[in-house]
Amino acid sequence: MTSKEELLEKLSNAVIEGDEDKCAELAESALEAGIDPYEAIMKGCNKGMEIVSHKYECKEMFVPEILLSADAMYAALDVLRPHLKVDEAGKKTGTVVIGVAEGDIHDIGKNLVLMMLDVAGYNIVDVGRDVSADTFVEKAAEVDADLVAMSALMTTSMVRMELVINGLKKRNLKAKVIVGGAPISQSYADKIGADGYGKDAVEAVRVANKLMEA
Amino acid sequence: MGRMTSAERMHAVMMGQKPDRVPVNPFAMGYCMQIVGLPLGDFYSDGKKSFYGQFMSMRLHGYDVSPMYGYASCGPWEMGGEIAFPYGPGHSAPSVTRHAVNTIEDAENLEVPEFRDGKLPGAYGIADDLFQMCAKYKMPVTFQSGSTFTASSVVADTTLFLKWVLKEPKTLHMLLDKVSDMYCNAIEYFADKYGPQAVMPFDGGPSEANTILSPKGFEEFAFPYMQKLHKKIADEGIGVVLMHPCADQNMNIPFYIKVREQMNWRGKYIWLFGPETPVQDQIDAFGAHDVICGNVDPPSFQTKPYEECVELCQKNIEEGKDSPSGFILAPGCEFPPGASPDKLMAMMDAAEQFGRYE
Ligand code: B1M
């Protein structure tokens, strides 16, 4: 393993361990060693968060541990981001309006998806929880969103997502829609006309990237 | 065996005897308001209307449990924050609009509300209007007495609270202790007002689910306060507690078993687990002395046709019917407020067809 690979692995491990100080230090070291900040984010921070996400799905890590990892990741991002070349930051990514469907306050999952999209380089516009269809659509128009990402955890709120999709179409907005959350499935996403569905936060990013490439 | 009334059926189960058929607890709360043509929000904002909706729904469908009051975000209003009642589109239960605790200082300054006649904190005042009606009709007074962990997770900003699990355990314990004191006050007040044999505390919540918290976290931050409250319940001479470990709490079961063991309590728990916990696992853990409720997947009542709902209930009944200390057919959490009445009929029809004991 080269010293560059070693350093990126250490950064990824520090994210997994939720060690803020170590993450900031390693991010500094990466810059000093001449590592491209975009590469440090993707192969250090992003990789670490992907492993965290995987460990969550396997019940090896739980939400408090993930939140610590997220804080650690942001400590590294704070160091690395100011050094990104402008065109690199938004290369494959775009602007995402993200929120929880109307009537629903379950925002822990949405926040995890938000973090993963953030570290993957998306420009995030968080509209929060219990968000009306009008607010989603207005915000998407206002920021010229490439994507609208919606989370719903309840059978009562998931039905509100279709209104957003219809609203975006009515306004002829370009934003593509990804949906997710415990009661959502690929077939439900298809039924309401969403462009993509993510089972978990990692998949949400994968689907977002695919939609952006299309 | 002749047909029993609902009261006789529940009494038989609680006494460890066989009723005529498996009783039904549809855990129907917000749903009841559509039966009486009232908005869902009234269920939570008006105790008398809440009683009326539940009482009428219970009579119309013929199910076996009486009205109750509670919701997952109980605590914030009582401890100085704000909530909104569910009158908006897509809403299903009250939600927090302002958390009482957003900093460590807020946790330090948090005051434990007192429970006094004519001056009950937050939603307990609304709930008591319902309880008075329950007492009048000789129905159990089912009031919320937990969980401390879930209430604390919404008294405080939830993300901050979850970070404190690892970063600020001392502050977290201070917060949990104060919230559990609030529940101790509630237990004492209602046991005193209605009599310990007339009340049935309702303890449970989703925030300690293993989709959020590890079993180690449960042991350190949820279990001690559960022990504290259940000791209080035992000391007050209360004989029955309705327990709802919401969502996936499979890894927490060893701790739930310990609560009784460590107290050497002689009363009865009624367990209503989420659909993630196999009925047989519940019977193995608690069936020797406690009543087990079913756990039919709640969203199915909203999304699946009547026939499939009957089948799901049949399966649930077959799994639990012969549990040694009794079984009640139930969904694994609240019956969806927007489900149509034929789905509740599916529960009743399944209990009649597949739940008879003779
Ligand atoms: C855009 O693309 C994407 C792609 C992927 C996406 C995505 C978007 N969004 C999520 N994902 C995916 O990625 C994430 C990471 O893998 C995952 O996100 P999740 O959000 O699934 O996972 C999170 C990381 C962790 N999981 C969670 O955060 C949810 C956990 C459970 C236990 C839960 C909790 C904690 C809470 N709850 Co409540 N709660 C439950 C939940 C049961 C469960 N599913 O475990 C659920 C959702 N709750 C339920 C209910 C009924 C309620 N809750 C209520 C309240 C609460 C608390 C406030 C106490 C708390 C939420 C705190 C908060 N700020 O979020 C009430 C709702 C109030 C309201 N107005 O919304 C209330 C109505 C209860 C009441 N009567 O008061 C149930 C919904 C039933 C249904 N299907 O309709 C429920 C399934 C519990 C149950 N009964 O089993 C994936 O789904």
PDB file of C-alpha atoms in Angstrom, chain A residues 20 56 59 62-65 67-68 71 102-105 107-108 111 129-130 154-160, chain B residues 89-92 95-96 99 158-159 162-163 165-167 210-215 248 251 299 302-303 337:
ATOM      1  CA  GLU A  20     -13.440  14.160  14.922  1.00  0.00           C
ATOM      2  CA  TYR A  56     -25.854  -0.066  10.218  1.00  0.00           C
ATOM      3  CA  LYS A  59     -26.851  -4.055  12.993  1.00  0.00           C
ATOM      4  CA  PHE A  62     -26.616   2.057  15.449  1.00  0.00           C
ATOM      5  CA  VAL A  63     -27.847   5.618  14.978  1.00  0.00           C
ATOM      6  CA  PRO A  64     -25.822   7.269  17.823  1.00  0.00           C
ATOM      7  CA  GLU A  65     -22.632   5.740  16.402  1.00  0.00           C
ATOM      8  CA  LEU A  67     -24.125  10.457  14.116  1.00  0.00           C
ATOM      9  CA  LEU A  68     -20.664  10.461  15.655  1.00  0.00           C
ATOM     10  CA  ASP A  71     -19.590  14.650  12.887  1.00  0.00           C
ATOM     11  CA  GLU A 102     -46.064  15.923   4.500  1.00  0.00           C
ATOM     12  CA  GLY A 103     -47.462  14.708   7.813  1.00  0.00           C
ATOM     13  CA  ASP A 104     -44.268  12.880   8.724  1.00  0.00           C
ATOM     14  CA  ILE A 105     -41.685  13.988  11.252  1.00  0.00           C
ATOM     15  CA  ASP A 107     -36.230  12.649   9.825  1.00  0.00           C
ATOM     16  CA  ILE A 108     -33.379  10.441  11.034  1.00  0.00           C
ATOM     17  CA  ASN A 111     -30.649  13.088   7.545  1.00  0.00           C
ATOM     18  CA  ARG A 129     -39.748  17.418   7.771  1.00  0.00           C
ATOM     19  CA  ASP A 130     -43.541  17.472   7.367  1.00  0.00           C
ATOM     20  CA  MET A 154     -45.507   6.038   7.323  1.00  0.00           C
ATOM     21  CA  THR A 155     -48.301   4.695   5.173  1.00  0.00           C
ATOM     22  CA  THR A 156     -50.190   7.914   5.909  1.00  0.00           C
ATOM     23  CA  SER A 157     -47.409  10.155   4.594  1.00  0.00           C
ATOM     24  CA  MET A 158     -46.037   8.112   1.703  1.00  0.00           C
ATOM     25  CA  VAL A 159     -49.166   8.839  -0.299  1.00  0.00           C
ATOM     26  CA  ARG A 160     -48.290  12.561  -0.211  1.00  0.00           C
TER      27      ARG A 160
ATOM     28  CA  PRO B  89     -52.866  16.632   5.541  1.00  0.00           C
ATOM     29  CA  GLY B  90     -51.039  13.339   6.035  1.00  0.00           C
ATOM     30  CA  HIS B  91     -50.855  13.845   9.815  1.00  0.00           C
ATOM     31  CA  SER B  92     -51.514  10.883  12.057  1.00  0.00           C
ATOM     32  CA  SER B  95     -45.717  16.078  16.636  1.00  0.00           C
ATOM     33  CA  VAL B  96     -43.206  18.297  18.392  1.00  0.00           C
ATOM     34  CA  HIS B  99     -38.268  20.794  21.876  1.00  0.00           C
ATOM     35  CA  THR B 158     -33.762  14.110  18.768  1.00  0.00           C
ATOM     36  CA  THR B 159     -30.430  14.299  16.952  1.00  0.00           C
ATOM     37  CA  LEU B 162     -28.939  10.540  20.174  1.00  0.00           C
ATOM     38  CA  LYS B 163     -25.496  12.136  20.072  1.00  0.00           C
ATOM     39  CA  VAL B 165     -25.807   8.633  24.079  1.00  0.00           C
ATOM     40  CA  LEU B 166     -22.104   8.560  23.271  1.00  0.00           C
ATOM     41  CA  LYS B 167     -20.909  12.112  23.858  1.00  0.00           C
ATOM     42  CA  ASN B 210     -32.896  -1.538  17.494  1.00  0.00           C
ATOM     43  CA  THR B 211     -33.207   0.402  14.255  1.00  0.00           C
ATOM     44  CA  ILE B 212     -31.979   3.298  16.435  1.00  0.00           C
ATOM     45  CA  LEU B 213     -30.332   2.013  19.610  1.00  0.00           C
ATOM     46  CA  SER B 214     -28.007  -0.923  20.322  1.00  0.00           C
ATOM     47  CA  PRO B 215     -28.932  -3.399  23.057  1.00  0.00           C
ATOM     48  CA  ASP B 248     -37.941  -4.024  16.137  1.00  0.00           C
ATOM     49  CA  MET B 251     -32.334  -7.445  20.904  1.00  0.00           C
ATOM     50  CA  PRO B 299     -49.758  -1.076   7.196  1.00  0.00           C
ATOM     51  CA  GLN B 302     -54.332   0.011   4.885  1.00  0.00           C
ATOM     52  CA  THR B 303     -52.823  -1.509   1.784  1.00  0.00           C
ATOM     53  CA  PRO B 337     -55.952   5.901  11.165  1.00  0.00           C
TER      54      PRO B 337
END
